[in-house]
Structures are given as C-alpha cells and as structure tokens.
PDB file of C-alpha atoms and ligand atoms in Angstrom:
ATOM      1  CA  UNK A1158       0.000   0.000   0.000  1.00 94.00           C
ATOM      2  CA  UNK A1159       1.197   3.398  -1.183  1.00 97.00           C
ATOM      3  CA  UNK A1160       2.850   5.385   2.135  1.00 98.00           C
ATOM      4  CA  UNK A1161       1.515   9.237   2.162  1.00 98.00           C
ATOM      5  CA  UNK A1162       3.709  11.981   4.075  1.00 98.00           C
ATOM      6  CA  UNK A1163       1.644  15.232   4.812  1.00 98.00           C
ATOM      7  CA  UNK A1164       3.050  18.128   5.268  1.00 98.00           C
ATOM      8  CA  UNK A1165       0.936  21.163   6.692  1.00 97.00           C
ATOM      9  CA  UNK A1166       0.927  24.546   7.449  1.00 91.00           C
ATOM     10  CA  UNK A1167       2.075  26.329  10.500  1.00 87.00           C
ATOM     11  CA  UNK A1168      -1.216  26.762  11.755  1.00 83.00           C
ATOM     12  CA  UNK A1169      -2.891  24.593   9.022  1.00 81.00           C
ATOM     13  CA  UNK A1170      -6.436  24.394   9.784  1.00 90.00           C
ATOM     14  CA  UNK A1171      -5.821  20.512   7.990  1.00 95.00           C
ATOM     15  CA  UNK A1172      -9.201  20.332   6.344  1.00 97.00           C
ATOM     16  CA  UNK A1173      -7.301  18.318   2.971  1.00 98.00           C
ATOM     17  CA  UNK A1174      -5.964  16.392   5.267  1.00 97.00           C
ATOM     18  CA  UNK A1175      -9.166  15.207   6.603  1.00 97.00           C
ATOM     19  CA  UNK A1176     -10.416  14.518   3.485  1.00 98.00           C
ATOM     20  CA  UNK A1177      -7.413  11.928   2.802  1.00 98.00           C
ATOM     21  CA  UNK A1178      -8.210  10.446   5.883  1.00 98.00           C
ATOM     22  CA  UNK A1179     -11.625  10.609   5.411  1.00 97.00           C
ATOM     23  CA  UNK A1180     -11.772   9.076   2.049  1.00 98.00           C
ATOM     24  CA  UNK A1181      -9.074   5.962   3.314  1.00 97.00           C
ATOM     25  CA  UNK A1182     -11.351   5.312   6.776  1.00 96.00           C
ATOM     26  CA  UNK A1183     -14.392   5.186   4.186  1.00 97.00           C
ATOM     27  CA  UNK A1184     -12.419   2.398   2.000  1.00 96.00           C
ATOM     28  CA  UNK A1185     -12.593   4.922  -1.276  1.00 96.00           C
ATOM     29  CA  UNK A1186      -8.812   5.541  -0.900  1.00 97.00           C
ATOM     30  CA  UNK A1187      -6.985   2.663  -0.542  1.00 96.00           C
ATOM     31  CA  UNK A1188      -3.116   4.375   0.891  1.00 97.00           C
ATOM     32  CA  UNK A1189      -1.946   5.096   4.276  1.00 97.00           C
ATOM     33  CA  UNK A1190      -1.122   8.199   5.547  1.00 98.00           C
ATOM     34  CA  UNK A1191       2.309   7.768   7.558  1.00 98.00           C
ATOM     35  CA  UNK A1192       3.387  10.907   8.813  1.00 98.00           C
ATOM     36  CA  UNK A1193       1.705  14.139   8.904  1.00 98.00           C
ATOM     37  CA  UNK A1194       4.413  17.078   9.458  1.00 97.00           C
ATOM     38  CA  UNK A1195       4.020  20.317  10.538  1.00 96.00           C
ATOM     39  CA  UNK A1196       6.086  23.540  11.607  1.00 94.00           C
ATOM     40  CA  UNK A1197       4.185  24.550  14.754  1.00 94.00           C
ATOM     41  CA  UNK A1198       3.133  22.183  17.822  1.00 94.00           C
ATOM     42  CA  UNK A1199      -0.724  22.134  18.360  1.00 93.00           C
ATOM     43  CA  UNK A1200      -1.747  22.998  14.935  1.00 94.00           C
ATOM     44  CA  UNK A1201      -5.172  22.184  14.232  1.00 95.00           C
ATOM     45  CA  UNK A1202      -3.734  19.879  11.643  1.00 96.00           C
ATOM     46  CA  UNK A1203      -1.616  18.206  13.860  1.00 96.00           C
ATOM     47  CA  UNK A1204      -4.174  18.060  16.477  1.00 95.00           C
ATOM     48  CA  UNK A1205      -6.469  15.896  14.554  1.00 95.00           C
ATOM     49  CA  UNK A1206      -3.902  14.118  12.678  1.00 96.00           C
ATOM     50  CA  UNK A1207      -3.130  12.711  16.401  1.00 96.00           C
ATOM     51  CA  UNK A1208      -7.068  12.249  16.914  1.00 95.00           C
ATOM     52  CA  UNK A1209      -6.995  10.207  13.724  1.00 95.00           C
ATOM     53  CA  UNK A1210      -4.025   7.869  15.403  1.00 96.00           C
ATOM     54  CA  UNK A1211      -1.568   9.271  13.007  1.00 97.00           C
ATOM     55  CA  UNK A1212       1.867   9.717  13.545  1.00 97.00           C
ATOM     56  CA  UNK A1213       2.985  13.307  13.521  1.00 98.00           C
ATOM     57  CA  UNK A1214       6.306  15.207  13.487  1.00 97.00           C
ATOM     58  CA  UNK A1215       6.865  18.899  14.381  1.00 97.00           C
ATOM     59  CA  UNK A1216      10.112  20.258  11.946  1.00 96.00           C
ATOM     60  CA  UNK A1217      10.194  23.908  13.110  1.00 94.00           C
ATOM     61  CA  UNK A1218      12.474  26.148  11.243  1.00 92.00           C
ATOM     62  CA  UNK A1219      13.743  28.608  14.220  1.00 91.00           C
ATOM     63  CA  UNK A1220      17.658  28.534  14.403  1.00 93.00           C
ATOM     64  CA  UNK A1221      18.230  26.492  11.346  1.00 94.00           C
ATOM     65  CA  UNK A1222      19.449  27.732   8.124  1.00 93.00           C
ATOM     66  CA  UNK A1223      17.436  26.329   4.990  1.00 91.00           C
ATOM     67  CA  UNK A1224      19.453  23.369   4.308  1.00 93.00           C
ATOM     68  CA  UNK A1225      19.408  22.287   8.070  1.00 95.00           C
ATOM     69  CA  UNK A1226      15.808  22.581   7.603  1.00 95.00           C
ATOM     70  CA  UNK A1227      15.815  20.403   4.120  1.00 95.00           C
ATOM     71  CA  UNK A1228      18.081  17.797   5.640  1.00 96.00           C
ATOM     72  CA  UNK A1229      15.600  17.532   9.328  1.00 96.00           C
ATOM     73  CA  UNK A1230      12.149  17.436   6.627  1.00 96.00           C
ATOM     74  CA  UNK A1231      14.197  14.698   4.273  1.00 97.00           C
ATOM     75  CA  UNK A1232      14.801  12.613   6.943  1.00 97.00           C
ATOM     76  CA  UNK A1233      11.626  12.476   8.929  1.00 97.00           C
ATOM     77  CA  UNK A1234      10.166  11.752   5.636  1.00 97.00           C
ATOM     78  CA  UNK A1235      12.739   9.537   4.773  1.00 96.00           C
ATOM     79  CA  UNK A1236      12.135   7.627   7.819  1.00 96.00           C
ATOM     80  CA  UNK A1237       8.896   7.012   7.630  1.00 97.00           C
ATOM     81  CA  UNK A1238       9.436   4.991   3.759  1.00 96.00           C
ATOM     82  CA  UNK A1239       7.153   7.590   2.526  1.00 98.00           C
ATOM     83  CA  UNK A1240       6.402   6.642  -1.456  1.00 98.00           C
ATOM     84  CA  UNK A1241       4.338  10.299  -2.235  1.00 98.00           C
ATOM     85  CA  UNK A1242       4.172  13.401  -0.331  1.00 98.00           C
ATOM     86  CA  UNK A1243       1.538  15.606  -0.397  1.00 98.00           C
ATOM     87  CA  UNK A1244       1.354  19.302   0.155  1.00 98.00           C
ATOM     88  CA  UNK A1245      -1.756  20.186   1.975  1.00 97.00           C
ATOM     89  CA  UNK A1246      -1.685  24.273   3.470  1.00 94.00           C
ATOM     90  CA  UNK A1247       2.065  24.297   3.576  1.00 94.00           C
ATOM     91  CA  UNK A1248       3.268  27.584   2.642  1.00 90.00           C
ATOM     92  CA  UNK A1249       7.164  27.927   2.107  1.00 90.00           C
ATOM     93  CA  UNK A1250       9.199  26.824  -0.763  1.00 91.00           C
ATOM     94  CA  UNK A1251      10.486  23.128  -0.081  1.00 94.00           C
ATOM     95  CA  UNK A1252      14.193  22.507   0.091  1.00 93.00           C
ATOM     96  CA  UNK A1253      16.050  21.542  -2.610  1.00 94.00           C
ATOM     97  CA  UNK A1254      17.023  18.871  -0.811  1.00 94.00           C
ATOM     98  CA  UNK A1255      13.609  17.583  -0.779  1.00 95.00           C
ATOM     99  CA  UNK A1256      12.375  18.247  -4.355  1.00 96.00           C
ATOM    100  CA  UNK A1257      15.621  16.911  -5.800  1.00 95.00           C
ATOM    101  CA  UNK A1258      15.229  13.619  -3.286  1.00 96.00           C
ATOM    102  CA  UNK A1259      11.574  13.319  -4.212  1.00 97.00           C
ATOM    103  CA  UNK A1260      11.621  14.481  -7.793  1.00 97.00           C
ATOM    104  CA  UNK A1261       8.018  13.569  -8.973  1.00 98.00           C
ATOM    105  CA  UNK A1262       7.110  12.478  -5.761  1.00 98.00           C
ATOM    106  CA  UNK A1263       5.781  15.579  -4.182  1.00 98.00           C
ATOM    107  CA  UNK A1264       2.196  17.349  -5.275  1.00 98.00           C
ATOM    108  CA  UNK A1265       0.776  20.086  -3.852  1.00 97.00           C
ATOM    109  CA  UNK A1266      -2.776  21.329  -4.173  1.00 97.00           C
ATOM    110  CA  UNK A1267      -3.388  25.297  -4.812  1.00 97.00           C
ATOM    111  CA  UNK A1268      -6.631  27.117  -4.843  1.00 98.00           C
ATOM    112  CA  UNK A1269      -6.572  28.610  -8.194  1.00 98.00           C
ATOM    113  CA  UNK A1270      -6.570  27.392 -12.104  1.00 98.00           C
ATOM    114  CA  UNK A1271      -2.879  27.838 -12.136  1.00 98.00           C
ATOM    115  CA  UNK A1272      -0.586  29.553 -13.521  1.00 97.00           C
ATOM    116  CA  UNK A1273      -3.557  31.628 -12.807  1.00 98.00           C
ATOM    117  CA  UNK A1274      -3.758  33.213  -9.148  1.00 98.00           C
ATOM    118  CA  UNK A1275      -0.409  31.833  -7.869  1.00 96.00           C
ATOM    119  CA  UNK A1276       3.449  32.365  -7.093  1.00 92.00           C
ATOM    120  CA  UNK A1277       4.377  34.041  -4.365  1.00 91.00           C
ATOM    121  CA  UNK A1278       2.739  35.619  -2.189  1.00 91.00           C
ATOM    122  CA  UNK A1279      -0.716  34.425  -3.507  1.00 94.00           C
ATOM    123  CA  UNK A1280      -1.898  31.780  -1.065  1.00 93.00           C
ATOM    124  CA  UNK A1281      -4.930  32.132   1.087  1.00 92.00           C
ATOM    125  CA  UNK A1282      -7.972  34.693   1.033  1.00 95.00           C
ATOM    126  CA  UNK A1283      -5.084  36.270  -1.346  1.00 97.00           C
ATOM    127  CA  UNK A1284      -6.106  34.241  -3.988  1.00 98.00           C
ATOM    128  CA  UNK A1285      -9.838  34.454  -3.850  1.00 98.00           C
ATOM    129  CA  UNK A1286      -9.860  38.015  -3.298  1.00 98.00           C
ATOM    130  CA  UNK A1287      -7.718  38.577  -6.219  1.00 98.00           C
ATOM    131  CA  UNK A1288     -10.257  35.946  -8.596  1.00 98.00           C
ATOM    132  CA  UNK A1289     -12.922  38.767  -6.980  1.00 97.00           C
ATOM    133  CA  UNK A1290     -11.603  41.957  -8.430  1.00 97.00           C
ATOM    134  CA  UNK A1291     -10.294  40.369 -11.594  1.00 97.00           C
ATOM    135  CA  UNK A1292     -13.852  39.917 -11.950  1.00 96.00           C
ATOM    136  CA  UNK A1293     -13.251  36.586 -13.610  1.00 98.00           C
ATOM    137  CA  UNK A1294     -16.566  33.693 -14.028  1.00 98.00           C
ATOM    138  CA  UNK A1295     -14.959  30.408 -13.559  1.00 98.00           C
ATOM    139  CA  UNK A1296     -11.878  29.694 -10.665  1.00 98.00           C
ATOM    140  CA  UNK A1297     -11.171  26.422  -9.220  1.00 98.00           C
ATOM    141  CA  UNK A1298      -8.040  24.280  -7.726  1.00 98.00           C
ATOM    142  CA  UNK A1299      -4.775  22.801  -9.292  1.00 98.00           C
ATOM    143  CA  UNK A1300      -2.531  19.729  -8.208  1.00 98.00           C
ATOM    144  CA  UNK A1301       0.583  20.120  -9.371  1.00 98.00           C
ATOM    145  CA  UNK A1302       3.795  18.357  -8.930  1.00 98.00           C
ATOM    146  CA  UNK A1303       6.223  20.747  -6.683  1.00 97.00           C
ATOM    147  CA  UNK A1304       9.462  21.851  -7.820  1.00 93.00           C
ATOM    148  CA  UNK A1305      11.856  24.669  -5.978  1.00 88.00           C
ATOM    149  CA  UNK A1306       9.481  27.127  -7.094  1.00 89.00           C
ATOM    150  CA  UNK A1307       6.349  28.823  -5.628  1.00 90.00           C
ATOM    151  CA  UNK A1308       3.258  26.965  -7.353  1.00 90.00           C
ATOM    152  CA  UNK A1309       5.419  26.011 -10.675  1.00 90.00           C
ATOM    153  CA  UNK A1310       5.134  22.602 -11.174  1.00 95.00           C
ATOM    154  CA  UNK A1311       3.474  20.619 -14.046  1.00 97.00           C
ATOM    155  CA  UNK A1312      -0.130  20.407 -13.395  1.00 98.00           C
ATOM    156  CA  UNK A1313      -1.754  17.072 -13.149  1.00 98.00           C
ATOM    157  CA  UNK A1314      -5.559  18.142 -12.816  1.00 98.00           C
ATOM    158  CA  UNK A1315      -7.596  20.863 -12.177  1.00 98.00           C
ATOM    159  CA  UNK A1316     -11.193  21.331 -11.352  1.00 98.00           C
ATOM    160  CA  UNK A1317     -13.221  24.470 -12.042  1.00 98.00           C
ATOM    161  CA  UNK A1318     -15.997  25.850 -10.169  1.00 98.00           C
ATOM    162  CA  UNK A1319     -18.115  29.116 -11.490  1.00 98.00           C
ATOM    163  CA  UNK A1320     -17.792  32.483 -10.190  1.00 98.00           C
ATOM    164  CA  UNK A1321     -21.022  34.415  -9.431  1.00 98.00           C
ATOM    165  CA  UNK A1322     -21.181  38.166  -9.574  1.00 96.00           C
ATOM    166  CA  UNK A1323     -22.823  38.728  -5.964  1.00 96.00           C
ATOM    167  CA  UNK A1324     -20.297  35.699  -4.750  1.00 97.00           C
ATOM    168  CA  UNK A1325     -18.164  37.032  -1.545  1.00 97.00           C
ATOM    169  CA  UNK A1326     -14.653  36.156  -0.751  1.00 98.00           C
ATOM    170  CA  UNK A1327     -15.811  33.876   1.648  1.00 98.00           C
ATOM    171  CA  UNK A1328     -18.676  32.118  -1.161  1.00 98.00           C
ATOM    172  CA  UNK A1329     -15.573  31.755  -3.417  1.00 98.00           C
ATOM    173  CA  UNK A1330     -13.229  30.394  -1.259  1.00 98.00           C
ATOM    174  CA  UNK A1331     -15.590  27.380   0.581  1.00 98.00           C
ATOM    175  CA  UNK A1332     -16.381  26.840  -3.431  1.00 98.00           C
ATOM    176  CA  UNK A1333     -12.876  26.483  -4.191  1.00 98.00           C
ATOM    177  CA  UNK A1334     -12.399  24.061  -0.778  1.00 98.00           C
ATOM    178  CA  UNK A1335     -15.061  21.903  -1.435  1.00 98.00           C
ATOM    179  CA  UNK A1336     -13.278  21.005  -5.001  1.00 98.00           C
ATOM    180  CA  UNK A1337     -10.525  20.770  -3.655  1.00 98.00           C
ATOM    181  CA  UNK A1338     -10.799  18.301  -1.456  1.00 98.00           C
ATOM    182  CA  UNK A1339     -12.486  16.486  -3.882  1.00 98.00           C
ATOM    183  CA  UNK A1340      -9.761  16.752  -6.472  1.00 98.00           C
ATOM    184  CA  UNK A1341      -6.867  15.774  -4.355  1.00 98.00           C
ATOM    185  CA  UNK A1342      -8.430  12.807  -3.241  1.00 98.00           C
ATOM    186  CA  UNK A1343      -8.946  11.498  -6.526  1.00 98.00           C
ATOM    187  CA  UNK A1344      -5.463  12.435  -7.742  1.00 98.00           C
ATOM    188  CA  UNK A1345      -3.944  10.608  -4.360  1.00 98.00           C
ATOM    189  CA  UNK A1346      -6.778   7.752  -5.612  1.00 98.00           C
ATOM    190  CA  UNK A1347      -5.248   7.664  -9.546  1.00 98.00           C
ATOM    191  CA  UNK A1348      -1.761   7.650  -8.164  1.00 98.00           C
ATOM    192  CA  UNK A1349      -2.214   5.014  -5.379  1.00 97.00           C
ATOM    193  CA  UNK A1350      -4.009   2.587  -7.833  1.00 96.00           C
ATOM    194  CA  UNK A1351      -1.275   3.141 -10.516  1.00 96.00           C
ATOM    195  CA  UNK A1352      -3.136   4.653 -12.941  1.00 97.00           C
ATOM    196  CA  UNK A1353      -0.598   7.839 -12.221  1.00 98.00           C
ATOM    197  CA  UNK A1354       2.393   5.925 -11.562  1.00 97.00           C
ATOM    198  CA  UNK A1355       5.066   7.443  -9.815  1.00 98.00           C
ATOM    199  CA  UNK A1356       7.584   9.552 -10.369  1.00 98.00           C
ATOM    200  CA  UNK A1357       4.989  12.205 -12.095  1.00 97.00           C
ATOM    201  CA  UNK A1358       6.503  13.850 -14.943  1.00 88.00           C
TER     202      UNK A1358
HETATM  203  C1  GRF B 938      -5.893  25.137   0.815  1.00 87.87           C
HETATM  204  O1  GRF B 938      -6.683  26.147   0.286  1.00 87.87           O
HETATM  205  C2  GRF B 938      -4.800  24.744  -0.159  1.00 87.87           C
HETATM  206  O2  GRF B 938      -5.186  24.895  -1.485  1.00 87.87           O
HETATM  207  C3  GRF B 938      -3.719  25.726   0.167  1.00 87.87           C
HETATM  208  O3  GRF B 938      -3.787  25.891   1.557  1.00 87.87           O
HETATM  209  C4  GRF B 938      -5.096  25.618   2.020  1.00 87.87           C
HETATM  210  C5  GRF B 938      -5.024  24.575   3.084  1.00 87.87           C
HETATM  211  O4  GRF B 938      -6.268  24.350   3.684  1.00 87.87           O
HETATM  212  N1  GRF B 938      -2.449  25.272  -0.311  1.00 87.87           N
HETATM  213  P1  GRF B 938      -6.448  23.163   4.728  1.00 87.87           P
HETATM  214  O5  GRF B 938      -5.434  23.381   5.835  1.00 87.87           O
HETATM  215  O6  GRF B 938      -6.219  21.894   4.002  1.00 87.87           O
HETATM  216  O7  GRF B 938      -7.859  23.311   5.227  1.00 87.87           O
END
C-alpha cells in the first residue's frame, strides 16, 4: 500500500488532510497516511492528525538555516518509507534537498486554475480576493507536482468551479475548498491505484 507523508501549514487548519483520511477510513482511498508534518506544535492539523491515530512530526524552522531545515524534513520523511508526499496548506518553498530527493514524488494542491492566481505571495484569502476583483466567471483548484518554485510545477488536474457576480470572498473560497478536497483525493486515488504511476513527470 502506497505510504503518504503530509506536510501542513504552520497553523494549518488541515481540512485536505481530513479529506485523505476521510476518504481511506471510508475504503474509497486505498493508501496510508504515515506521517503528517508540521512547523508549529498544536496545529489544528496536527491536532487531529493525532485524533486520527496518526503519527505526527513537528520540523520547526527557528535557528536552522534552509538546508538544516531540508536535511531535518528529508529525513523524517525519509524515515517514515514515505512513497508520495503531499502538500496540503504548507506555505514555504520546499528545500532543494527535498524536491531533488523526491523528484516527482511531491504534489501540492493550490486554490486557483494555475498559472492563474499563484506564485508568491498568492496563497490564502489572497487568492480568492484577487479571482474577486479580476472579476473573472470560472476559478477552481490545481494539483501540481512541486518543484523549488512557488506553485510552478506541471499540473496534473484541475477542477473548475463558477464564479457568481454577488459571490463574496468567503462564497468563493468554501467553493474552491469543497473542489478541492475532492480533487486531491482522486489524484492521491489515480496515483495510489497506478493509474498515475510514480515519479509524475
Ligand atoms: C488550501 O486552500 C490549499 O489549497 C492551500 O492551503 C489551504 C489549506 O487548507 N495550499 P487546509 O489546511 O487543508 O484546510
């Protein structure tokens, strides 16, 4: 069975997360999640990756230069004989030593139809207050396969939702979620049965 490393945001509110765990308690995904890692202790992320008797693994980046950082993430990945990682709310540009380590092997799901909406800077209510005042009809959600630059990677799938003129921030952006949770899973579905074998071009 396919071994799945999270990584999270700082204070990653984890809701793709659930929805990997979710969709493998349910029997629809059929991988195991073995680590979920995060920057900051007691992140809501964390928190219920614990409740959900995952192993978790705080790599904080105080007093360590970027490559100390790289080598601490590679190895609690490594570790763990993790076969795809997965990107879920986690904000910084990975380590070279992890994308070069895990070429292929790392996706990351973004809230916009990139290379619409993204680079950096443009995470968050960012991006769906930006879709707002381009005045744009259709947004939506991107995996893509992560490289050592900000939302860059080839794109494996996207899924579009509309735009409505009277929609708020807030109407766009629990849109946005709601597809993308549902696209990640059935990426992390595709790849875990094969029919996107790894490494992703
Ligand atoms: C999502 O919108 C994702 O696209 C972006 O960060 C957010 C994470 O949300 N990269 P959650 O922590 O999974 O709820």
């Amino acid at each position: 069975m396919l071994r799945i490393g999270v990584l999270v945001g700082a204070k990653g509110r984890g809701s793709n997360l659930m929805a990997i765990l979710n969709a493998i308690a349910d029997g629809t995904l059929n991988g195991q999640v073995a680590v979920v890692i995060g920057s900051l202790k007691g992140a809501p992320a964390l928190e219920a990756a614990t409740l959900a008797c995952v192993a978790t693994v705080v790599v904080g980046t105080a007093n360590r230069t970027d490559d100390e950082y790289g080598e601490v993430l590679l190895r609690a990945i490594a570790k763990r004989d993790v076969d795809l990682v997965v990107l879920a709310g986690y904000m910084r540009r990975l380590p070279d030593a992890l994308t070069t380590s895990y070429a292929g092997r790392i996706i990351n799901i973004h809230p916009s139809l990139l290379p619409a909406f993204g680079g950096h800077g443009m995470y968050g209510r960012k991006v769906h207050e930006a879709v707002r005042d381009a005045g744009v009809s259709e947004t939506g959600c991107t995996v893509h396969v992560v490289d050592n630059e900000y939302d860059h990677g080839a794109v494996v799938a996207q899924r579009c939702v509309a735009v409505h003129p009277e929609d708020s921030v807030d109407d766009i952006a629990a849109r946005v979620l709601g597809a993308e949770h549902s696209l990640l899973v059935d990426v992390i579905r595709d790849i875990c049965s094969g029919l996107r074998p790894l490494p992703l071009a």
